[in-house]
């Protein structure tokens, strides 16, 4: 049966050792839309998106319970290979992390090469397509052999997005992707996020509320590991139901 | 610790509240002049101009707060509502000026029959009470008071149409009275509409609900 939801999260709990960091989260994330996760530092935002692609369990002592249905299938089922899940979800982090010893071309092609693709024509076309999708192609097309580290911070972040897009994921998970960038580079990434949402499901963690208001269709507010409010971004930023959300987004605390 | 935006919101509220009192004074003076037979055109003109200037001042302040703080939630609703309400207050002033102008050009109720005098007096009292209620409910963000405006507006509407019906059936002795009184009841009816718009803005500001009181 067709579902408009990419993720259906049911009673999700997460721990670091004995520390209970996500408490009974229930939430449905719509396909081909941008969902922002906001909340004060330490509220569980990053842990939340790391539970969506089974990255949380990589940390020693970390534990998860509950269900995360991805395309209707529980990614925490015993027979699911986490590596296969992660392949379907590109991830972008706070600090741009291109492979510093690799060229721009090799960075964009890295995922495909890891998957064993060696066909030069195929690699060329995917590199070009991914760099174009990340709105970076025009800036780097004549310097593809230069090091990825030679780019500006904003360009490096777009290179990381291109690298993630090259393996044709279904979802882009972004963990504060603009917090290390200047306003111009931030604006470019935000435009890119909106463009990506035409074909991908985007989940973005941000501590910048104005960014959530600008780029997202839906917003989730987490506080002390609990999902306090989840709804359309317009609703959350114009007329939040919860007093706690109101206080956080108007800057009374946080 | 109070937020930086709170200082600006307080300054804005102060302008809007002062406007409310001034708007009430303007409508009251104009209606009083029309009914009692005194020409207050100059005074009402000055007050109406002051209301327009204050509405501009409030709008500038609201835009400054948007640019500086990117307000959301109740802060954003306050700014949107205050901008709408200051426009409504300026309209109160404009209709008060229209009434003063009618008195100045056509005279008041002197030549009119008693039933006309009574009707207009009665309608004026109702409308002035609505103006008062709109100002008071704004100061207290009182949604119950705002809702009362809906009921009174319906009464004013009925009075307006009844007045027109009666005029058709029983024309006044002079054209001067007919034209002057018809225009004044029309302005009164419009002032009542703006009072309900203010009520709607207050309910939105306080609850986030967009309802129509008319």
Short mmCIF file of C-alpha atoms in Angstrom, two decimals:
data_model
loop_
_atom_site.label_atom_id
_atom_site.label_comp_id
_atom_site.label_asym_id
_atom_site.label_seq_id
_atom_site.Cartn_x
_atom_site.Cartn_y
_atom_site.Cartn_z
CA UNK A 1 0.00 0.00 0.00
CA UNK A 2 1.26 3.47 -0.88
CA UNK A 3 2.38 5.50 2.11
CA UNK A 4 3.33 9.18 1.91
CA UNK A 5 5.78 8.55 4.75
CA UNK A 6 9.42 7.64 4.27
CA UNK A 7 9.87 6.92 7.96
CA UNK A 8 7.36 5.80 10.56
CA UNK A 9 9.00 5.95 13.96
CA UNK A 10 7.28 4.05 16.73
CA UNK A 11 8.21 4.14 20.43
CA UNK A 12 11.84 4.90 19.66
CA UNK A 13 14.13 4.94 22.69
CA UNK A 14 17.89 5.37 22.70
CA UNK A 15 20.55 5.14 25.38
CA UNK A 16 24.24 5.86 25.81
CA UNK A 17 25.08 3.32 28.53
CA UNK A 18 22.58 4.05 31.29
CA UNK A 19 21.77 7.53 29.95
CA UNK A 20 18.34 7.56 28.36
CA UNK A 21 18.70 10.10 25.54
CA UNK A 22 15.57 9.52 23.42
CA UNK A 23 12.29 8.77 25.13
CA UNK A 24 9.43 7.10 23.34
CA UNK A 25 9.53 9.07 20.09
CA UNK A 26 6.60 8.58 17.72
CA UNK A 27 6.76 10.45 14.45
CA UNK A 28 6.09 10.08 10.73
CA UNK A 29 8.46 11.69 8.26
CA UNK A 30 7.01 12.56 4.89
CA UNK A 31 8.65 11.56 1.64
CA UNK A 32 10.19 14.27 -0.57
CA UNK A 33 9.89 16.94 2.06
CA UNK A 34 12.27 18.65 4.47
CA UNK A 35 11.80 17.81 8.13
CA UNK A 36 13.77 19.90 10.61
CA UNK A 37 14.65 18.71 14.09
CA UNK A 38 15.22 21.55 16.56
CA UNK A 39 15.90 21.76 20.27
CA UNK A 40 18.52 22.93 22.75
CA UNK A 41 21.98 21.33 22.93
CA UNK A 42 21.86 17.83 24.35
CA UNK A 43 18.15 17.30 23.63
CA UNK A 44 18.82 14.26 21.43
CA UNK A 45 18.60 15.80 17.94
CA UNK A 46 21.76 14.20 16.61
CA UNK A 47 21.04 10.87 18.28
CA UNK A 48 17.62 10.96 16.65
CA UNK A 49 18.91 11.20 13.08
CA UNK A 50 21.65 8.70 13.83
CA UNK A 51 18.91 6.25 14.79
CA UNK A 52 17.36 6.67 11.35
CA UNK A 53 20.34 5.04 9.60
CA UNK A 54 21.55 2.80 12.42
CA UNK A 55 24.61 4.92 13.14
CA UNK A 56 23.75 5.26 16.82
CA UNK A 57 24.57 1.63 17.55
CA UNK A 58 28.17 2.13 16.34
CA UNK A 59 29.01 3.94 19.59
CA UNK A 60 30.12 1.46 22.29
CA UNK A 61 27.44 1.05 24.96
CA UNK A 62 24.72 2.61 22.78
CA UNK A 63 21.33 0.91 22.64
CA UNK A 64 18.07 1.40 20.74
CA UNK A 65 14.54 0.08 21.21
CA UNK A 66 11.34 0.61 19.26
CA UNK A 67 10.71 0.52 15.54
CA UNK A 68 11.88 2.68 12.65
CA UNK A 69 9.95 1.77 9.52
CA UNK A 70 11.78 2.86 6.38
CA UNK A 71 9.61 2.39 3.27
CA UNK A 72 7.39 0.29 5.55
CA UNK A 73 10.20 -2.03 6.68
CA UNK A 74 11.64 -2.02 10.21
CA UNK A 75 15.34 -1.23 9.86
CA UNK A 76 15.97 -2.74 13.30
CA UNK A 77 14.76 -6.21 12.26
CA UNK A 78 17.37 -8.86 12.94
CA UNK A 79 17.74 -9.79 9.28
CA UNK A 80 18.41 -6.24 8.10
CA UNK A 81 21.98 -5.38 7.15
CA UNK A 82 22.77 -1.91 8.56
CA UNK A 83 25.28 -1.28 5.77
CA UNK A 84 22.52 -1.65 3.17
CA UNK A 85 20.36 0.82 5.13
CA UNK A 86 23.17 3.38 5.37
CA UNK A 87 23.71 3.16 1.61
CA UNK A 88 20.21 4.46 1.07
CA UNK A 89 20.78 7.45 3.31
CA UNK A 90 23.40 10.07 2.60
CA UNK A 91 24.72 11.87 5.63
CA UNK A 92 26.21 15.33 5.92
CA UNK A 93 27.86 16.57 9.08
CA UNK A 94 28.48 19.85 10.86
CA UNK A 95 32.07 20.16 9.70
CA UNK A 96 32.68 19.56 5.99
CA UNK A 97 34.74 16.37 5.76
CA UNK A 98 35.92 15.76 2.21
CA UNK A 99 38.70 13.17 1.96
CA UNK A 100 41.63 15.61 2.14
CA UNK A 101 44.11 13.55 0.12
CA UNK A 102 41.68 13.00 -2.72
CA UNK A 103 40.86 15.23 -5.67
CA UNK A 104 37.44 16.82 -6.11
CA UNK A 105 36.67 14.16 -8.74
CA UNK A 106 37.74 11.29 -6.51
CA UNK A 107 35.75 12.64 -3.59
CA UNK A 108 32.59 12.71 -5.68
CA UNK A 109 33.36 9.25 -7.09
CA UNK A 110 34.41 7.70 -3.77
CA UNK A 111 31.12 5.96 -3.02
CA UNK A 112 30.87 4.40 -6.44
CA UNK A 113 34.49 3.22 -6.35
CA UNK A 114 33.87 1.63 -2.96
CA UNK A 115 30.99 -0.22 -4.59
CA UNK A 116 33.42 -1.56 -7.19
CA UNK A 117 32.48 0.62 -10.16
CA UNK A 118 35.51 1.28 -12.34
CA UNK A 119 33.91 2.19 -15.69
CA UNK A 120 35.41 5.64 -16.49
CA UNK A 121 32.44 6.80 -18.54
CA UNK A 122 30.00 5.83 -15.82
CA UNK A 123 32.15 7.51 -13.16
CA UNK A 124 32.49 10.69 -15.25
CA UNK A 125 28.77 10.97 -15.76
CA UNK A 126 27.90 10.33 -12.10
CA UNK A 127 30.54 12.79 -10.88
CA UNK A 128 29.17 15.48 -13.19
CA UNK A 129 25.56 14.74 -12.28
CA UNK A 130 26.28 14.76 -8.53
CA UNK A 131 28.32 17.96 -8.66
CA UNK A 132 25.54 19.59 -10.69
CA UNK A 133 22.91 18.43 -8.20
CA UNK A 134 25.01 19.93 -5.42
CA UNK A 135 25.25 23.20 -7.40
CA UNK A 136 29.03 22.93 -7.41
CA UNK A 137 29.80 21.86 -10.99
CA UNK A 138 30.14 25.34 -12.49
CA UNK A 139 32.60 26.33 -9.79
CA UNK A 140 34.87 23.27 -10.04
CA UNK A 141 34.48 21.75 -13.52
CA UNK A 142 37.89 23.05 -14.64
CA UNK A 143 39.66 22.00 -11.44
CA UNK A 144 38.41 18.46 -10.88
CA UNK A 145 41.92 17.19 -10.15
CA UNK A 146 42.56 19.73 -7.41
CA UNK A 147 42.40 18.57 -3.82
CA UNK A 148 38.98 18.68 -2.13
CA UNK A 149 40.68 20.41 0.76
CA UNK A 150 41.53 23.38 -1.50
CA UNK A 151 37.89 24.43 -1.68
CA UNK A 152 36.18 26.97 0.59
CA UNK A 153 34.14 25.69 3.56
CA UNK A 154 30.85 26.09 1.72
CA UNK A 155 32.19 24.40 -1.40
CA UNK A 156 33.59 21.55 0.71
CA UNK A 157 30.17 21.04 2.26
CA UNK A 158 28.56 20.95 -1.19
CA UNK A 159 31.26 18.46 -2.26
CA UNK A 160 30.24 16.27 0.69
CA UNK A 161 26.62 16.54 -0.44
CA UNK A 162 27.68 15.60 -4.00
CA UNK A 163 29.62 12.63 -2.60
CA UNK A 164 26.52 11.49 -0.74
CA UNK A 165 24.24 11.99 -3.78
CA UNK A 166 26.55 10.02 -6.08
CA UNK A 167 25.42 6.69 -4.66
CA UNK A 168 21.78 7.64 -5.29
CA UNK A 169 20.40 7.59 -1.79
CA UNK A 170 16.70 8.02 -1.02
CA UNK A 171 17.24 10.16 2.04
CA UNK A 172 19.64 12.93 3.03
CA UNK A 173 20.35 13.23 6.74
CA UNK A 174 21.99 16.53 7.61
CA UNK A 175 23.43 17.23 11.03
CA UNK A 176 23.84 21.01 11.41
CA UNK A 177 25.25 21.27 7.89
CA UNK A 178 25.68 25.06 7.96
CA UNK A 179 26.91 25.73 11.46
CA UNK A 180 30.51 26.11 10.30
CA UNK A 181 29.62 28.23 7.26
CA UNK A 182 29.28 31.96 6.59
CA UNK A 183 25.86 33.43 5.64
CA UNK A 184 26.49 33.32 1.87
CA UNK A 185 27.60 29.68 1.93
CA UNK A 186 24.65 28.93 4.25
CA UNK A 187 22.19 30.50 1.81
CA UNK A 188 23.57 28.31 -1.00
CA UNK A 189 23.20 25.13 1.07
CA UNK A 190 19.67 26.14 2.07
CA UNK A 191 18.72 26.67 -1.59
CA UNK A 192 20.24 23.30 -2.35
CA UNK A 193 18.25 21.64 0.44
CA UNK A 194 15.00 22.95 -1.07
CA UNK A 195 16.01 21.67 -4.50
CA UNK A 196 16.95 18.26 -3.11
CA UNK A 197 13.53 17.93 -1.49
CA UNK A 198 12.00 17.60 -4.96
CA UNK A 199 13.56 14.14 -5.27
CA UNK A 200 14.79 13.17 -1.82
CA UNK A 201 13.53 13.01 1.74
CA UNK A 202 15.61 15.44 3.78
CA UNK A 203 15.94 15.40 7.55
CA UNK A 204 17.98 18.27 8.95
CA UNK A 205 19.12 18.84 12.51
CA UNK A 206 19.70 22.49 13.23
CA UNK A 207 20.14 24.71 16.23
CA UNK A 208 19.34 27.69 14.03
CA UNK A 209 15.59 28.19 14.33
CA UNK A 210 15.44 30.68 11.50
CA UNK A 211 17.07 28.07 9.29
CA UNK A 212 14.42 25.52 10.25
CA UNK A 213 11.75 28.13 9.51
CA UNK A 214 13.30 28.94 6.13
CA UNK A 215 13.98 25.49 4.71
CA UNK A 216 11.66 22.94 6.27
CA UNK A 217 8.13 21.76 5.59
CA UNK A 218 7.79 20.07 8.98
CA UNK A 219 9.46 20.76 12.29
CA UNK A 220 10.01 18.54 15.30
CA UNK A 221 10.92 20.08 18.66
CA UNK A 222 12.86 17.82 21.00
CA UNK A 223 13.50 18.65 24.63
CA UNK A 224 15.35 16.45 27.12
CA UNK A 225 14.95 13.50 24.78
CA UNK A 226 11.20 13.87 24.33
CA UNK A 227 9.33 14.93 21.22
CA UNK A 228 7.42 17.92 22.53
CA UNK A 229 5.77 19.00 19.32
CA UNK A 230 5.76 17.97 15.68
CA UNK A 231 3.83 19.66 12.91
CA UNK A 232 3.95 21.84 9.83
CA UNK A 233 6.67 24.46 10.05
CA UNK A 234 4.14 27.23 9.47
CA UNK A 235 2.07 26.00 12.40
CA UNK A 236 5.05 25.53 14.74
CA UNK A 237 6.48 28.99 14.05
CA UNK A 238 3.19 30.88 13.94
CA UNK A 239 1.06 29.15 16.50
CA UNK A 240 2.78 26.38 18.47
CA UNK A 241 0.48 24.22 20.59
CA UNK A 242 2.96 23.61 23.38
CA UNK A 243 4.02 26.32 25.78
CA UNK A 244 7.48 24.75 25.88
CA UNK A 245 7.85 25.08 22.10
CA UNK A 246 6.65 28.69 22.31
CA UNK A 247 9.24 29.46 24.99
CA UNK A 248 12.07 27.79 23.09
CA UNK A 249 11.43 29.33 19.68
CA UNK A 250 10.83 32.82 21.07
CA UNK A 251 14.11 32.60 22.95
CA UNK A 252 12.78 32.52 26.50
CA UNK A 253 15.08 29.59 27.19
CA UNK A 254 17.55 27.36 25.41
CA UNK B 1 16.16 37.84 32.05
CA UNK B 2 13.98 39.77 29.64
CA UNK B 3 14.66 39.41 25.92
CA UNK B 4 15.91 42.23 23.71
CA UNK B 5 12.77 42.04 21.59
CA UNK B 6 10.64 42.71 24.70
CA UNK B 7 11.89 46.30 24.89
CA UNK B 8 10.75 46.92 21.32
CA UNK B 9 7.43 45.14 21.84
CA UNK B 10 6.73 47.33 24.87
CA UNK B 11 7.50 50.48 22.87
CA UNK B 12 5.19 49.29 20.12
CA UNK B 13 2.40 48.40 22.55
CA UNK B 14 2.69 51.85 24.08
CA UNK B 15 2.12 53.50 20.68
CA UNK B 16 -0.80 51.17 19.89
CA UNK B 17 -2.51 51.73 23.27
CA UNK B 18 -2.11 55.50 22.98
CA UNK B 19 -3.61 55.27 19.49
CA UNK B 20 -6.58 53.37 20.89
CA UNK B 21 -7.36 56.11 23.41
CA UNK B 22 -6.87 58.81 20.81
CA UNK B 23 -9.11 56.99 18.31
CA UNK B 24 -11.87 56.73 20.92
CA UNK B 25 -11.52 60.43 21.69
CA UNK B 26 -11.70 61.29 17.98
CA UNK B 27 -14.86 59.29 17.30
CA UNK B 28 -16.47 60.54 20.50
CA UNK B 29 -15.77 64.20 19.70
CA UNK B 30 -16.99 63.89 16.13
CA UNK B 31 -20.25 62.13 17.09
CA UNK B 32 -20.84 64.54 19.93
CA UNK B 33 -20.42 67.48 17.56
CA UNK B 34 -22.78 65.98 15.00
CA UNK B 35 -25.51 65.14 17.50
CA UNK B 36 -25.26 68.21 19.74
CA UNK B 37 -24.67 70.62 16.87
CA UNK B 38 -21.08 71.83 17.30
CA UNK B 39 -18.51 72.09 14.54
CA UNK B 40 -15.39 70.20 15.65
CA UNK B 41 -13.99 69.77 12.15
CA UNK B 42 -10.58 71.35 12.87
CA UNK B 43 -10.05 69.38 16.11
CA UNK B 44 -11.13 66.10 14.53
CA UNK B 45 -8.95 66.79 11.49
CA UNK B 46 -5.90 67.24 13.72
CA UNK B 47 -6.69 64.11 15.72
CA UNK B 48 -7.22 62.06 12.56
CA UNK B 49 -3.86 63.22 11.19
CA UNK B 50 -2.20 62.26 14.47
CA UNK B 51 -3.67 58.76 14.19
CA UNK B 52 -2.27 58.35 10.68
CA UNK B 53 1.17 59.49 11.84
CA UNK B 54 1.06 57.08 14.78
CA UNK B 55 0.00 54.20 12.52
CA UNK B 56 3.08 54.90 10.37
CA UNK B 57 5.23 55.05 13.49
CA UNK B 58 3.85 51.69 14.70
CA UNK B 59 4.42 50.11 11.30
CA UNK B 60 8.03 51.33 11.21
CA UNK B 61 8.62 49.91 14.68
CA UNK B 62 7.05 46.57 13.75
CA UNK B 63 9.21 46.31 10.61
CA UNK B 64 12.31 47.16 12.61
CA UNK B 65 11.51 44.36 15.08
CA UNK B 66 10.95 41.89 12.22
CA UNK B 67 14.26 42.87 10.61
CA UNK B 68 16.20 42.73 13.86
CA UNK B 69 14.72 39.70 15.61
CA UNK B 70 12.89 37.52 13.04
CA UNK B 71 10.07 36.99 15.55
CA UNK B 72 8.02 33.81 15.65
CA UNK B 73 4.98 32.40 17.48
CA UNK B 74 3.25 34.87 19.85
CA UNK B 75 5.82 37.61 19.05
CA UNK B 76 5.01 37.30 15.37
CA UNK B 77 1.26 37.24 16.02
CA UNK B 78 1.53 40.39 18.14
CA UNK B 79 3.28 42.25 15.33
CA UNK B 80 0.82 41.12 12.67
CA UNK B 81 -2.16 41.98 14.88
CA UNK B 82 -0.81 45.35 15.99
CA UNK B 83 -0.17 46.38 12.40
CA UNK B 84 -3.74 45.49 11.47
CA UNK B 85 -5.19 47.15 14.56
CA UNK B 86 -3.31 50.42 14.02
CA UNK B 87 -4.81 50.52 10.54
CA UNK B 88 -8.27 50.01 12.06
CA UNK B 89 -7.62 52.82 14.55
CA UNK B 90 -6.57 55.10 11.70
CA UNK B 91 -9.85 54.17 9.94
CA UNK B 92 -11.79 55.13 13.08
CA UNK B 93 -10.14 58.53 12.79
CA UNK B 94 -10.89 58.80 9.08
CA UNK B 95 -14.62 58.02 9.52
CA UNK B 96 -14.77 60.45 12.45
CA UNK B 97 -13.32 63.08 10.12
CA UNK B 98 -15.89 62.18 7.45
CA UNK B 99 -18.69 62.71 9.98
CA UNK B 100 -17.22 66.06 11.10
CA UNK B 101 -16.94 67.08 7.46
CA UNK B 102 -20.59 66.20 6.82
CA UNK B 103 -21.59 68.35 9.77
CA UNK B 104 -19.41 71.16 8.52
CA UNK B 105 -20.89 71.09 4.98
CA UNK B 106 -24.47 69.91 5.47
CA UNK B 107 -25.22 70.56 9.11
CA UNK B 108 -26.34 68.05 11.70
CA UNK B 109 -29.71 66.87 12.90
CA UNK B 110 -31.30 70.28 13.53
CA UNK B 111 -33.68 70.04 10.56
CA UNK B 112 -34.40 66.34 11.12
CA UNK B 113 -37.50 64.73 12.62
CA UNK B 114 -37.37 63.36 16.15
CA UNK B 115 -37.32 59.72 15.11
CA UNK B 116 -34.20 60.39 13.05
CA UNK B 117 -32.49 62.17 15.93
CA UNK B 118 -33.31 59.25 18.21
CA UNK B 119 -32.15 56.62 15.73
CA UNK B 120 -28.82 58.30 15.12
CA UNK B 121 -28.25 59.01 18.80
CA UNK B 122 -28.97 55.38 19.63
CA UNK B 123 -26.75 54.03 16.86
CA UNK B 124 -23.94 56.43 17.85
CA UNK B 125 -24.04 55.21 21.45
CA UNK B 126 -23.80 51.59 20.32
CA UNK B 127 -20.91 52.30 17.97
CA UNK B 128 -19.03 54.38 20.51
CA UNK B 129 -19.42 51.56 23.03
CA UNK B 130 -17.92 49.19 20.43
CA UNK B 131 -14.96 51.51 19.96
CA UNK B 132 -14.46 51.55 23.76
CA UNK B 133 -14.72 47.75 23.94
CA UNK B 134 -12.20 47.29 21.13
CA UNK B 135 -9.68 49.52 22.93
CA UNK B 136 -10.25 47.85 26.31
CA UNK B 137 -10.05 44.30 24.95
CA UNK B 138 -6.79 45.19 23.22
CA UNK B 139 -5.21 46.41 26.44
CA UNK B 140 -6.16 43.26 28.33
CA UNK B 141 -5.98 40.84 25.37
CA UNK B 142 -9.46 39.84 26.53
CA UNK B 143 -10.98 37.48 23.97
CA UNK B 144 -14.39 37.44 25.72
CA UNK B 145 -14.71 41.20 25.29
CA UNK B 146 -13.60 40.80 21.69
CA UNK B 147 -16.36 38.27 21.08
CA UNK B 148 -18.98 40.64 22.50
CA UNK B 149 -18.18 42.93 19.58
CA UNK B 150 -19.65 40.37 17.21
CA UNK B 151 -23.06 40.60 18.87
CA UNK B 152 -23.09 44.40 19.00
CA UNK B 153 -22.01 44.61 15.36
CA UNK B 154 -25.05 42.56 14.34
CA UNK B 155 -27.27 45.01 16.24
CA UNK B 156 -25.62 47.98 14.50
CA UNK B 157 -26.10 46.30 11.13
CA UNK B 158 -29.82 45.81 11.84
CA UNK B 159 -30.16 49.42 12.97
CA UNK B 160 -28.46 50.56 9.77
CA UNK B 161 -30.78 48.64 7.46
CA UNK B 162 -33.87 49.50 9.51
CA UNK B 163 -32.92 53.15 9.24
CA UNK B 164 -32.58 52.93 5.45
CA UNK B 165 -35.94 51.10 5.20
CA UNK B 166 -37.67 53.74 7.27
CA UNK B 167 -36.17 56.55 5.20
CA UNK B 168 -37.53 54.96 2.03
CA UNK B 169 -40.99 54.69 3.57
CA UNK B 170 -41.00 58.09 5.22
CA UNK B 171 -38.75 60.69 3.62
CA UNK B 172 -37.52 63.48 5.92
CA UNK B 173 -38.71 67.00 5.31
CA UNK B 174 -35.38 68.22 3.89
CA UNK B 175 -32.86 66.72 1.48
CA UNK B 176 -30.12 68.12 3.69
CA UNK B 177 -31.27 65.88 6.56
CA UNK B 178 -31.65 62.85 4.28
CA UNK B 179 -28.17 63.10 2.76
CA UNK B 180 -26.40 64.06 5.98
CA UNK B 181 -28.02 61.31 8.08
CA UNK B 182 -27.61 58.56 5.46
CA UNK B 183 -23.90 59.26 5.14
CA UNK B 184 -23.46 59.35 8.91
CA UNK B 185 -25.21 56.02 9.52
CA UNK B 186 -23.08 54.52 6.77
CA UNK B 187 -19.90 55.76 8.49
CA UNK B 188 -21.18 54.45 11.81
CA UNK B 189 -21.76 51.05 10.27
CA UNK B 190 -18.19 51.04 8.88
CA UNK B 191 -16.72 52.03 12.28
CA UNK B 192 -18.58 49.06 13.79
CA UNK B 193 -17.03 46.78 11.14
CA UNK B 194 -13.54 47.98 12.08
CA UNK B 195 -14.31 47.32 15.76
CA UNK B 196 -15.01 43.68 14.90
CA UNK B 197 -11.84 43.47 12.80
CA UNK B 198 -9.97 44.59 15.91
CA UNK B 199 -11.79 41.87 17.89
CA UNK B 200 -10.66 39.28 15.32
CA UNK B 201 -7.06 40.50 15.56
CA UNK B 202 -7.15 40.27 19.37
CA UNK B 203 -8.43 36.69 19.26
CA UNK B 204 -5.72 35.78 16.74
CA UNK B 205 -3.06 37.50 18.82
CA UNK B 206 -4.11 35.69 22.01
CA UNK B 207 -4.98 32.24 20.66
CA UNK B 208 -3.64 31.90 17.12
CA UNK B 209 -7.20 31.16 15.94
CA UNK B 210 -8.32 32.93 12.80
CA UNK B 211 -12.04 33.52 13.23
CA UNK B 212 -14.50 35.84 11.56
CA UNK B 213 -16.69 37.83 13.94
CA UNK B 214 -18.78 39.56 11.28
#
